[in-house]
PDB file of C-alpha atoms in Angstrom:
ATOM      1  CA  UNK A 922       0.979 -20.276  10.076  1.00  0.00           C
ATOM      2  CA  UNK A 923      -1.375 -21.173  12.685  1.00  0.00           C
ATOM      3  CA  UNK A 924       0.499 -22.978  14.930  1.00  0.00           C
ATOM      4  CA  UNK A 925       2.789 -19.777  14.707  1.00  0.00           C
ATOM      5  CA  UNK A 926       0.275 -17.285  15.182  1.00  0.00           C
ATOM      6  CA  UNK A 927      -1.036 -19.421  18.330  1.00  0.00           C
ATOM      7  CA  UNK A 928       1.983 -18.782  20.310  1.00  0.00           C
ATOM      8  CA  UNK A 929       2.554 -15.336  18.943  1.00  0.00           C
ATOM      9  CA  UNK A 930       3.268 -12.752  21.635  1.00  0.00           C
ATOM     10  CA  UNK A 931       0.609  -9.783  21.729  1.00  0.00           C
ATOM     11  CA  UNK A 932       0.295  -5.936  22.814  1.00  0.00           C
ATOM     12  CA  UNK A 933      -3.118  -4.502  23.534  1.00  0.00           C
ATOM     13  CA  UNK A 934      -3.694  -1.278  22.555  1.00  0.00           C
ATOM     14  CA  UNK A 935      -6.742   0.318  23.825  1.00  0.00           C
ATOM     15  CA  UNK A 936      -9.180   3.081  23.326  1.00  0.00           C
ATOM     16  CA  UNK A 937      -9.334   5.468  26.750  1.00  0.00           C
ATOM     17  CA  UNK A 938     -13.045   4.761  26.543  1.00  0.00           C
ATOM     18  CA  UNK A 939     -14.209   2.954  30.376  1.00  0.00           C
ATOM     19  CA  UNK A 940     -15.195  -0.514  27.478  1.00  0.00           C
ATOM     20  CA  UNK A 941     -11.758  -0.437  26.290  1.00  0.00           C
ATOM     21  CA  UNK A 942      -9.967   0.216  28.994  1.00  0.00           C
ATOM     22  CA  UNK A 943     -11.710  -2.755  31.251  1.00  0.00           C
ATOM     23  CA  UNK A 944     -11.284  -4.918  28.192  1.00  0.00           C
ATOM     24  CA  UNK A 945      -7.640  -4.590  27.897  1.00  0.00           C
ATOM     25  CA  UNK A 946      -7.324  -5.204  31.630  1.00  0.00           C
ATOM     26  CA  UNK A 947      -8.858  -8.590  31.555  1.00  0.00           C
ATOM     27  CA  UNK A 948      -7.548  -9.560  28.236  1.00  0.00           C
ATOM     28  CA  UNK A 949      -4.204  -8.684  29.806  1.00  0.00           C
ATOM     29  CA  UNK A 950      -4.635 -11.010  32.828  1.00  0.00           C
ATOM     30  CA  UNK A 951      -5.300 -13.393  30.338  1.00  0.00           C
ATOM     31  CA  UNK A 952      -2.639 -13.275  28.089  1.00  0.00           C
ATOM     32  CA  UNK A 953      -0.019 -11.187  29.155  1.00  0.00           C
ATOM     33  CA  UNK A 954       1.227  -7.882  27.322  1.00  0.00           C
ATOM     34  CA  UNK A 955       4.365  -6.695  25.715  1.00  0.00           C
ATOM     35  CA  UNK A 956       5.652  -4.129  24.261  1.00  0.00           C
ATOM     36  CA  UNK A 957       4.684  -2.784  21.115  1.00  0.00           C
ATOM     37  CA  UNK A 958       8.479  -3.340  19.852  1.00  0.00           C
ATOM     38  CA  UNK A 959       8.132  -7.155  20.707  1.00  0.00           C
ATOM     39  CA  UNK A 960       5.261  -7.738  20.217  1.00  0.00           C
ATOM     40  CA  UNK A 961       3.958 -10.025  17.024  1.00  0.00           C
ATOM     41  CA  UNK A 962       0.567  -9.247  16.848  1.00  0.00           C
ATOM     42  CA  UNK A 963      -1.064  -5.995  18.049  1.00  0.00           C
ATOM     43  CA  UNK A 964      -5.067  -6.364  19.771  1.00  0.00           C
ATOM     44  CA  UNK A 965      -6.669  -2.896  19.128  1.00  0.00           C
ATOM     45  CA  UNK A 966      -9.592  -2.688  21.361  1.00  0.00           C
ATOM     46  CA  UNK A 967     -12.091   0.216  20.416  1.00  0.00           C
ATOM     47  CA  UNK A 968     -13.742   1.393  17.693  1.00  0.00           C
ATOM     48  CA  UNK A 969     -12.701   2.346  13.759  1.00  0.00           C
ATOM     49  CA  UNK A 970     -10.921   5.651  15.033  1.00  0.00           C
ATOM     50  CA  UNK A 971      -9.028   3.372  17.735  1.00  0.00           C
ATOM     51  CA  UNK A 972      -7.945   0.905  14.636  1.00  0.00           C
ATOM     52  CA  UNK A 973      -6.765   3.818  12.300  1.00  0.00           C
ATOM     53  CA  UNK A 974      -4.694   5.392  15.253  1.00  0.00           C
ATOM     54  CA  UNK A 975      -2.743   1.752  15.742  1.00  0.00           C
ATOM     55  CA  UNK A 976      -2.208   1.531  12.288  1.00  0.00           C
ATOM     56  CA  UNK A 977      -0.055   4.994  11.718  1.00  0.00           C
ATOM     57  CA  UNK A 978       1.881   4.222  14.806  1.00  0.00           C
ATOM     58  CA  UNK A 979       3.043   0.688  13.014  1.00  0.00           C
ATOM     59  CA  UNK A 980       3.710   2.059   9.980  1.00  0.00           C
ATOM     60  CA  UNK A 981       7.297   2.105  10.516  1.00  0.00           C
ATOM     61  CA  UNK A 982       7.811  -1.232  11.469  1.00  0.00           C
ATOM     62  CA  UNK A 983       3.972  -2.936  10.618  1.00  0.00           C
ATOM     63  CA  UNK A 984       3.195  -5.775  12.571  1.00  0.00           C
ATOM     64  CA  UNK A 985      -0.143  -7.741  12.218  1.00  0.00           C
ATOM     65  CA  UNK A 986      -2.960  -5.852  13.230  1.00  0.00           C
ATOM     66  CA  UNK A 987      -5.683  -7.418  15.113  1.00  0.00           C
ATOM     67  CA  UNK A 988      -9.229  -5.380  16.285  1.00  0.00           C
ATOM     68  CA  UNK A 989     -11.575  -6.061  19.025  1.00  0.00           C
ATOM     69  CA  UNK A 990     -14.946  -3.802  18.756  1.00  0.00           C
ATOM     70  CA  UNK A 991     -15.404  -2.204  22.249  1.00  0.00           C
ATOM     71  CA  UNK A 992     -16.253   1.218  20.500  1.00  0.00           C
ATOM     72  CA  UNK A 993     -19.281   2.474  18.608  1.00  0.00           C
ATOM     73  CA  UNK A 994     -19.108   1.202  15.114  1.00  0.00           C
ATOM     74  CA  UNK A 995     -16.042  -1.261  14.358  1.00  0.00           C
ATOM     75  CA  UNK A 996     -16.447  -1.523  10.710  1.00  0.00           C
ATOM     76  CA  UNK A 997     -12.570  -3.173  10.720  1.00  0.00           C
ATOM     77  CA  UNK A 998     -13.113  -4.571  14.186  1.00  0.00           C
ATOM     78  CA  UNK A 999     -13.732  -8.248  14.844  1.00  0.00           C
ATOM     79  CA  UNK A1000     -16.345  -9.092  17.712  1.00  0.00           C
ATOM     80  CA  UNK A1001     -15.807  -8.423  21.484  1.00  0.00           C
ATOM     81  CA  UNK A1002     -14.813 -11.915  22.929  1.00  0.00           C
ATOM     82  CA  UNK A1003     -12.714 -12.440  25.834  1.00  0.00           C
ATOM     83  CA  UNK A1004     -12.287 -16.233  25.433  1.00  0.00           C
ATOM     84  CA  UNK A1005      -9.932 -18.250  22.561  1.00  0.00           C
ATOM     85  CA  UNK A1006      -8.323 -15.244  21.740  1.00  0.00           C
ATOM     86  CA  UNK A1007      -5.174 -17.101  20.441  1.00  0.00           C
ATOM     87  CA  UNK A1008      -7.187 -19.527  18.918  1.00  0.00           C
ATOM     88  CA  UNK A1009      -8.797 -16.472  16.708  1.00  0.00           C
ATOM     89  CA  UNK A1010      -5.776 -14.952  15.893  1.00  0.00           C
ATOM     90  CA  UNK A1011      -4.312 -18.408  14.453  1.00  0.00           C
ATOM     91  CA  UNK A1012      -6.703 -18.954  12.023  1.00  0.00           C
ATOM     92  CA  UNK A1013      -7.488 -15.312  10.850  1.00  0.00           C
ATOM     93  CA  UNK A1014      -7.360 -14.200   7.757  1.00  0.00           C
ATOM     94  CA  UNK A1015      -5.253 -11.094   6.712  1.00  0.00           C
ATOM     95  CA  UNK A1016      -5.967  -8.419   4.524  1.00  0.00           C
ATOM     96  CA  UNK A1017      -3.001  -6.277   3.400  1.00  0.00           C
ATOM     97  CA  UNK A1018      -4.279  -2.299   2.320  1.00  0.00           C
ATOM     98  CA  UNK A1019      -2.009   0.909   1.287  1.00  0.00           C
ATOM     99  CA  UNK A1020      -2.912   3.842   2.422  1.00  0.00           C
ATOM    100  CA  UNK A1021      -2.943   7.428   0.946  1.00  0.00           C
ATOM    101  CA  UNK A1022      -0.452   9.545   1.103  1.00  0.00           C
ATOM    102  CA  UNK A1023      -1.882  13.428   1.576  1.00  0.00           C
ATOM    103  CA  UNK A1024       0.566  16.154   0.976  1.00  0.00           C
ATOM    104  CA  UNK A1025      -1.126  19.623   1.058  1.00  0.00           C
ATOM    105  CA  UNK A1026       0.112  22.789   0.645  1.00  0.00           C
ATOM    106  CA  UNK A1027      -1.627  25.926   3.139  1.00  0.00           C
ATOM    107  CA  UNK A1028      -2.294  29.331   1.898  1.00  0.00           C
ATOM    108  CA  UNK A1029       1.160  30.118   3.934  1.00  0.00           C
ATOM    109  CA  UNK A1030       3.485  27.878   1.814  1.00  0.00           C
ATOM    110  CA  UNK A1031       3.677  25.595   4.395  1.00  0.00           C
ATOM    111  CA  UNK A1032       3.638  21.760   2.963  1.00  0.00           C
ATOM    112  CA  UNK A1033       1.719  18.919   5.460  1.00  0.00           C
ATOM    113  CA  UNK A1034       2.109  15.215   5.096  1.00  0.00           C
ATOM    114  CA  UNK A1035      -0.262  13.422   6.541  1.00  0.00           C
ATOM    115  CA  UNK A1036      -1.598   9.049   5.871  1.00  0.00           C
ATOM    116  CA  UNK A1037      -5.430   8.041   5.440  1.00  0.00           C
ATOM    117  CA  UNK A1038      -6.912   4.582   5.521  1.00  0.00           C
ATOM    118  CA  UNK A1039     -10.400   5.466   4.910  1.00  0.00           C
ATOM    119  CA  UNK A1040     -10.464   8.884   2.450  1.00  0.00           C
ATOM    120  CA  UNK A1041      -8.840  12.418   1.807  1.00  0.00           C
ATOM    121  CA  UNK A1042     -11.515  14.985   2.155  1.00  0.00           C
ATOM    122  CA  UNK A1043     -11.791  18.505   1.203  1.00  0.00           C
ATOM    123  CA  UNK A1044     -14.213  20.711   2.788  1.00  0.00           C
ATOM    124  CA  UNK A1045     -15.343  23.926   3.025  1.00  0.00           C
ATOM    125  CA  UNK A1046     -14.672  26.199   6.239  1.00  0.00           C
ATOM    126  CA  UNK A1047     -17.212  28.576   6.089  1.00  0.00           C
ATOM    127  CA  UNK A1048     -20.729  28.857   4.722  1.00  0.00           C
ATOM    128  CA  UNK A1049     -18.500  29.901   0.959  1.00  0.00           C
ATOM    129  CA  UNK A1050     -19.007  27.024  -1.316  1.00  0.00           C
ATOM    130  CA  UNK A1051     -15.757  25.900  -2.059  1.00  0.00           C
ATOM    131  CA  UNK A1052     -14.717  25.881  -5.980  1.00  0.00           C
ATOM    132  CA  UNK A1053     -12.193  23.284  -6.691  1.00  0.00           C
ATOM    133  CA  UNK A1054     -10.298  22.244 -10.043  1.00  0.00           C
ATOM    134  CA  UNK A1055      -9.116  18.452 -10.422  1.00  0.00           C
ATOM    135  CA  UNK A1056      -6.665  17.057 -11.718  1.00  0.00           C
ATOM    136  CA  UNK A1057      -5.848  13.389 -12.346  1.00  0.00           C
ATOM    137  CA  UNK A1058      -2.489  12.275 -13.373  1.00  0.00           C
ATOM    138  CA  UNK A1059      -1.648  15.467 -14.519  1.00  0.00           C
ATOM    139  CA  UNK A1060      -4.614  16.206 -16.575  1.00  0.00           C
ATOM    140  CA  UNK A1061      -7.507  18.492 -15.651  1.00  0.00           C
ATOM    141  CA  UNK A1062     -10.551  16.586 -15.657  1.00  0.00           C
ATOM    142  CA  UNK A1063     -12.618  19.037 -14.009  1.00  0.00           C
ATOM    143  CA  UNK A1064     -12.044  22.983 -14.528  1.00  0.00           C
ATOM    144  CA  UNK A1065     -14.041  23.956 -11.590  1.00  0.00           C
ATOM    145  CA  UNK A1066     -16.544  22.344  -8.731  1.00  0.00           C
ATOM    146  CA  UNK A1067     -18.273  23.491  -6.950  1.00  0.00           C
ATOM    147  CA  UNK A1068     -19.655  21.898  -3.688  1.00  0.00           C
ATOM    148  CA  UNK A1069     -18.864  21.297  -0.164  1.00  0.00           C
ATOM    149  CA  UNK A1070     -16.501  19.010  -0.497  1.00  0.00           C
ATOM    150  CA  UNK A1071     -14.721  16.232  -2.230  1.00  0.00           C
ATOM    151  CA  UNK A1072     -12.974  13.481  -1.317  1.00  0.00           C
ATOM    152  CA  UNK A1073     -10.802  10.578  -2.023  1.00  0.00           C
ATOM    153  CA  UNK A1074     -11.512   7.001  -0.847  1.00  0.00           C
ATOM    154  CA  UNK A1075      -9.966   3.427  -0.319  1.00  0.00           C
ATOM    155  CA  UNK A1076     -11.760   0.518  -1.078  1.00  0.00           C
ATOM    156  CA  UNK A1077     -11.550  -0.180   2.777  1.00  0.00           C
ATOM    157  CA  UNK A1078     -13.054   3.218   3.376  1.00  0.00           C
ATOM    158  CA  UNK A1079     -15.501   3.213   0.839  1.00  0.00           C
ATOM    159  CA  UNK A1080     -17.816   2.095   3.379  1.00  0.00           C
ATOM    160  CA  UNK A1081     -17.372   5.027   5.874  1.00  0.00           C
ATOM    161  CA  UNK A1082     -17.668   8.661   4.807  1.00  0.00           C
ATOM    162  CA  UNK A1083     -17.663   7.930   0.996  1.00  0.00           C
ATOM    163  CA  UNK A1084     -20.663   5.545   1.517  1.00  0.00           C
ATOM    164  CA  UNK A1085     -22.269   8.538   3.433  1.00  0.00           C
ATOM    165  CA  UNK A1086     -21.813  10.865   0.749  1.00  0.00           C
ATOM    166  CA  UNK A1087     -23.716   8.579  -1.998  1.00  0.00           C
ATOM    167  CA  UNK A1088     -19.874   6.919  -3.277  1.00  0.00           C
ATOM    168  CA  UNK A1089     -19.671   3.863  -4.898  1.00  0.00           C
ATOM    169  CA  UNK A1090     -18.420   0.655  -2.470  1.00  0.00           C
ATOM    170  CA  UNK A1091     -15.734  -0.642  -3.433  1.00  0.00           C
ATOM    171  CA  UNK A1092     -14.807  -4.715  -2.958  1.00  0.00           C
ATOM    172  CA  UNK A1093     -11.214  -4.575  -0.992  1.00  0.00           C
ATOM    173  CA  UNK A1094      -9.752  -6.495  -4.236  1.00  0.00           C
ATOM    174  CA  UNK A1095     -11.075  -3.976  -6.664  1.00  0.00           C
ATOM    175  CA  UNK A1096      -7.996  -1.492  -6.819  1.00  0.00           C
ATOM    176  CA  UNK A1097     -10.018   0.954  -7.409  1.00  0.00           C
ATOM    177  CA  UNK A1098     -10.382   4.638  -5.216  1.00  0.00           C
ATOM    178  CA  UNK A1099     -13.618   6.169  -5.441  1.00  0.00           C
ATOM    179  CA  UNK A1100     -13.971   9.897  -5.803  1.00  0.00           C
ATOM    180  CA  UNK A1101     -16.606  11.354  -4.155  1.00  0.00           C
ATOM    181  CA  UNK A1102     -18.265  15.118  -4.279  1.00  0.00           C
ATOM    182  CA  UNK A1103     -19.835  16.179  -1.038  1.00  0.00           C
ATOM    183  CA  UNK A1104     -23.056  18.216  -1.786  1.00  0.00           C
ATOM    184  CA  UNK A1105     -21.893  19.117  -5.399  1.00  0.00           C
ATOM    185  CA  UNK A1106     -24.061  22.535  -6.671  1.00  0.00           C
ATOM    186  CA  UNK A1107     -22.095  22.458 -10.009  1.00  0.00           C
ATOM    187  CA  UNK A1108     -22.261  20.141 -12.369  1.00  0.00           C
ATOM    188  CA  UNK A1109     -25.221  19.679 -10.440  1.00  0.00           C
ATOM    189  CA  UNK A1110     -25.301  16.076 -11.978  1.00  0.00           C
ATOM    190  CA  UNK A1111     -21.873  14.821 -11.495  1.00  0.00           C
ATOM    191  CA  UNK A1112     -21.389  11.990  -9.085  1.00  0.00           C
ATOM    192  CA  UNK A1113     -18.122  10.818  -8.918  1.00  0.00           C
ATOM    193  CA  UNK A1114     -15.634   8.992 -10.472  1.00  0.00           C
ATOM    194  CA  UNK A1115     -13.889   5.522  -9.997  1.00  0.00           C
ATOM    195  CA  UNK A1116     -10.102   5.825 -10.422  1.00  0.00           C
ATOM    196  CA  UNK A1117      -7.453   2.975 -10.862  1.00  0.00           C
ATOM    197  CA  UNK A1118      -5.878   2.490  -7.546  1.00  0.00           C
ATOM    198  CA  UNK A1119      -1.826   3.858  -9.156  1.00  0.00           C
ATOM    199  CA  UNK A1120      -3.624   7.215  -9.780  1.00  0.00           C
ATOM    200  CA  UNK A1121      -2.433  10.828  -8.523  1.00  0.00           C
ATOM    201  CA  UNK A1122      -5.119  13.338  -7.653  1.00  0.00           C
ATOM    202  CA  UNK A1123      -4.591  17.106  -7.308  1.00  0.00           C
ATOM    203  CA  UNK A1124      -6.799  19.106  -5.944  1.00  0.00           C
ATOM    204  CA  UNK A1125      -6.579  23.415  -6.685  1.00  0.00           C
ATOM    205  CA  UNK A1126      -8.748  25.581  -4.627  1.00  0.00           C
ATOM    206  CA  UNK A1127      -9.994  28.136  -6.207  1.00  0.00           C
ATOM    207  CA  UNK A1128     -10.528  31.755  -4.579  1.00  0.00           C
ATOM    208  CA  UNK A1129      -8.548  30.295  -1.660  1.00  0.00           C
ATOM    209  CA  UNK A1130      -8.479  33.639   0.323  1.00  0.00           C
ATOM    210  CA  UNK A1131     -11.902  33.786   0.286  1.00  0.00           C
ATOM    211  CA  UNK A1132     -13.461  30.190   0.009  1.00  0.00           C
ATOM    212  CA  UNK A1133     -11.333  28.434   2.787  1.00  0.00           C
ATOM    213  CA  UNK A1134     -11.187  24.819   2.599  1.00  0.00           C
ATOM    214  CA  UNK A1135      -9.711  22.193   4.947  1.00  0.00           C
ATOM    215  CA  UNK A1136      -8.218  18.933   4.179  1.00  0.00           C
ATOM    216  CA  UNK A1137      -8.426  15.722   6.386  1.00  0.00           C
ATOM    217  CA  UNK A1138      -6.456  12.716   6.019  1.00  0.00           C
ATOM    218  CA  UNK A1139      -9.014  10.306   8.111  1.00  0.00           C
ATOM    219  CA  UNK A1140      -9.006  12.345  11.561  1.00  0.00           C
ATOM    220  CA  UNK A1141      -5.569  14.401  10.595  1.00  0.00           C
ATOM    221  CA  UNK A1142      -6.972  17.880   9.495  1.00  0.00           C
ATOM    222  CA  UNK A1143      -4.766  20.569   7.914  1.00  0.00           C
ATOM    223  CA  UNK A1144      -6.988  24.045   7.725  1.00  0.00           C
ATOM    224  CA  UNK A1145      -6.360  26.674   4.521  1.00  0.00           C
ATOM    225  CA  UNK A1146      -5.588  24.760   1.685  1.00  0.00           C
ATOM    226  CA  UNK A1147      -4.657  25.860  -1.629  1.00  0.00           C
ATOM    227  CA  UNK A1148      -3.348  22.499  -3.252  1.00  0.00           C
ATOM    228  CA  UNK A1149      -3.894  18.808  -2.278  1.00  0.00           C
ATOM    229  CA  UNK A1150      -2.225  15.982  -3.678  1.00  0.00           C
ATOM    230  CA  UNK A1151      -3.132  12.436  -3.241  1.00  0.00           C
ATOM    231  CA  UNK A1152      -1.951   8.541  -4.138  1.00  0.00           C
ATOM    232  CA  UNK A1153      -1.701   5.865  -2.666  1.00  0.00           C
ATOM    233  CA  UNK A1154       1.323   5.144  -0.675  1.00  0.00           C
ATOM    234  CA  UNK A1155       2.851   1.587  -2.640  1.00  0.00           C
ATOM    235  CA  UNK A1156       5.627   1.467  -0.384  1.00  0.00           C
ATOM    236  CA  UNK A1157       3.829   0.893   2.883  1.00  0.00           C
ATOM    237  CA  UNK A1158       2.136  -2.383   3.186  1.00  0.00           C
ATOM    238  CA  UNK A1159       0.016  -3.044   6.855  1.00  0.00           C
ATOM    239  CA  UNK A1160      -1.961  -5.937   7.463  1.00  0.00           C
ATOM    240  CA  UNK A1161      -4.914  -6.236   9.071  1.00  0.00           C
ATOM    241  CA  UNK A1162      -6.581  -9.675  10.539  1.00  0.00           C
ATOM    242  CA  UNK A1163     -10.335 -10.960  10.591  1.00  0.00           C
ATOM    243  CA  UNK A1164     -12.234 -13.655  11.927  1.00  0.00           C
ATOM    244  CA  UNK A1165     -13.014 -16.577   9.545  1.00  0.00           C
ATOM    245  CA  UNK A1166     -16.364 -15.750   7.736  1.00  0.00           C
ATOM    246  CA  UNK A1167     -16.399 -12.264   8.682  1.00  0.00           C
ATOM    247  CA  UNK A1168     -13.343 -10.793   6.805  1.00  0.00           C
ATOM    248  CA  UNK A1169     -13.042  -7.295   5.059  1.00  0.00           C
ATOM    249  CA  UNK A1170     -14.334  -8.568   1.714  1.00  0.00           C
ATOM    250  CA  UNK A1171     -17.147 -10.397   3.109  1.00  0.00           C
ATOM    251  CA  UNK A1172     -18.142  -7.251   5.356  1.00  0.00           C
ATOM    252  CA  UNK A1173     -18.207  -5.026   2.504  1.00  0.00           C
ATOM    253  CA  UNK A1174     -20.338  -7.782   0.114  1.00  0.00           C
ATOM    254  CA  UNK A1175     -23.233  -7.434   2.847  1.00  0.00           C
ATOM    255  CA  UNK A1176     -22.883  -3.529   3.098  1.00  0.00           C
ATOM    256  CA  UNK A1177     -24.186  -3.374  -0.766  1.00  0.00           C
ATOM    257  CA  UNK A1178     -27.397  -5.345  -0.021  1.00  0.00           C
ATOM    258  CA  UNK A1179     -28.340  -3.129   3.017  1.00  0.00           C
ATOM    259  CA  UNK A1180     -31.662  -1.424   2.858  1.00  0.00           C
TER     260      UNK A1180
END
């Protein structure tokens, strides 16, 4: 494997932030770029957003997935090095994820499709709470919530908006999705749920007309819902790479003993 990754051919894809951008350049000099179609491994130089974008344009033909942090937070980014980039790519270690698979319908009929790495959120439009029923696998679990929000995380995202909304983190192996209210008013005392990772979620808005409520797969937002549904997408596999020591699993150990 590492002898194979070592003479891999690579395509840098890059952020249009002025870090990225003069990144890629060098790194290009250095290694030479092709493209995306022939390429083996794919650098994605930016930040978290930069990494998700990379990853929905592979997912018809997924390639290894590579990230250099030359953005603002790089949770799933490895560090900004110019030198031994080959030599990093050999011996990383990957980490294959699923993503979610968002199909919502808008208070027109219309039906959207849209993939998230990190979460499915709900949230309301306007200063309306939103009420929202859920169901999971069929089976109403919760008649009516009210809150903000809700949404659905991976155990890759757990870290990122769900970690920001008090949700549980969730170790990449755990297959597990964490479900997460967002400033829940009633049941005032409800916090969530953890799910098994093969479960379907439906979200019903309630009073739609009135209580407007968007729905965002990661940065992909569809305004007006009435109905969300949610699972995880089984039949797309991408795989991401990460330096030795500093890998998904070990990134998201640390993030439960910050203080």
């Amino acid at each position: 494997m590492s002898d194979k990754r070592a003479t891999e051919k690579l395509h840098f894809a890059a952020s249009d932030r002025p870090k990225a951008q003069e990144a890629r350049a060098e790194l290009v000099k250095r290694y030479g770029d092709v493209d995306r179609d022939e390429a083996d491994v794919i650098v994605a130089l930016g930040g978290d957003g930069t990494l998700l974008e990379v990853l929905r344009h592979t997912m018809p033909d997924p390639k290894p997935i590579y990230g250099m942090n030359c953005g603002t937070v790089g949770f799933l980014m490895n560090e900004h090095r110019l030198s031994d980039l080959r030599d990093r790519i050999a011996v990383a270690g990957p980490v294959v994820i699923n993503p979610l698979r968002m199909n919502a319908t808008d208070s027109s009929g219309q039906s959207h499709e849209a993939m998230a790495f990190n979460e499915v959120a709900l949230l309301r439009e306007t200063r309306q709470t939103a009420r929202i029923k859920i169901r999971v696998n069929g089976q109403v679990q919760m008649d009516q919530l009210i809150c903000d929000g809700i949404l659905l995380a991976t155990p890759a995202g757990s870290t990122a908006y769900n970690l920001s909304a008090h949700g549980p983190i969730l170790p990449i192996t755990s297959n597990l999705l964490a479900l997460t209210p967002i400033s829940p008013f009633r049941p005032r005392r409800w916090r969530g749920a953890l799910l098994p990772y093969e479960a379907a979620v439906e979200f019903e808005v309630q009073d739609a007309d009135f209580r407007t409520v968007a729905a965002t797969a990661d940065n992909i937002e569809i305004r007006d819902v009435e109905r969300v549904k949610v699972a995880i997408a089984d039949d797309i596999e991408l795989c991401l790479l990460f330096d030795q020591g500093a890998g998904l699993e070990e990134r998201i150990l640390e993030e439960q003993f910050q203080y």
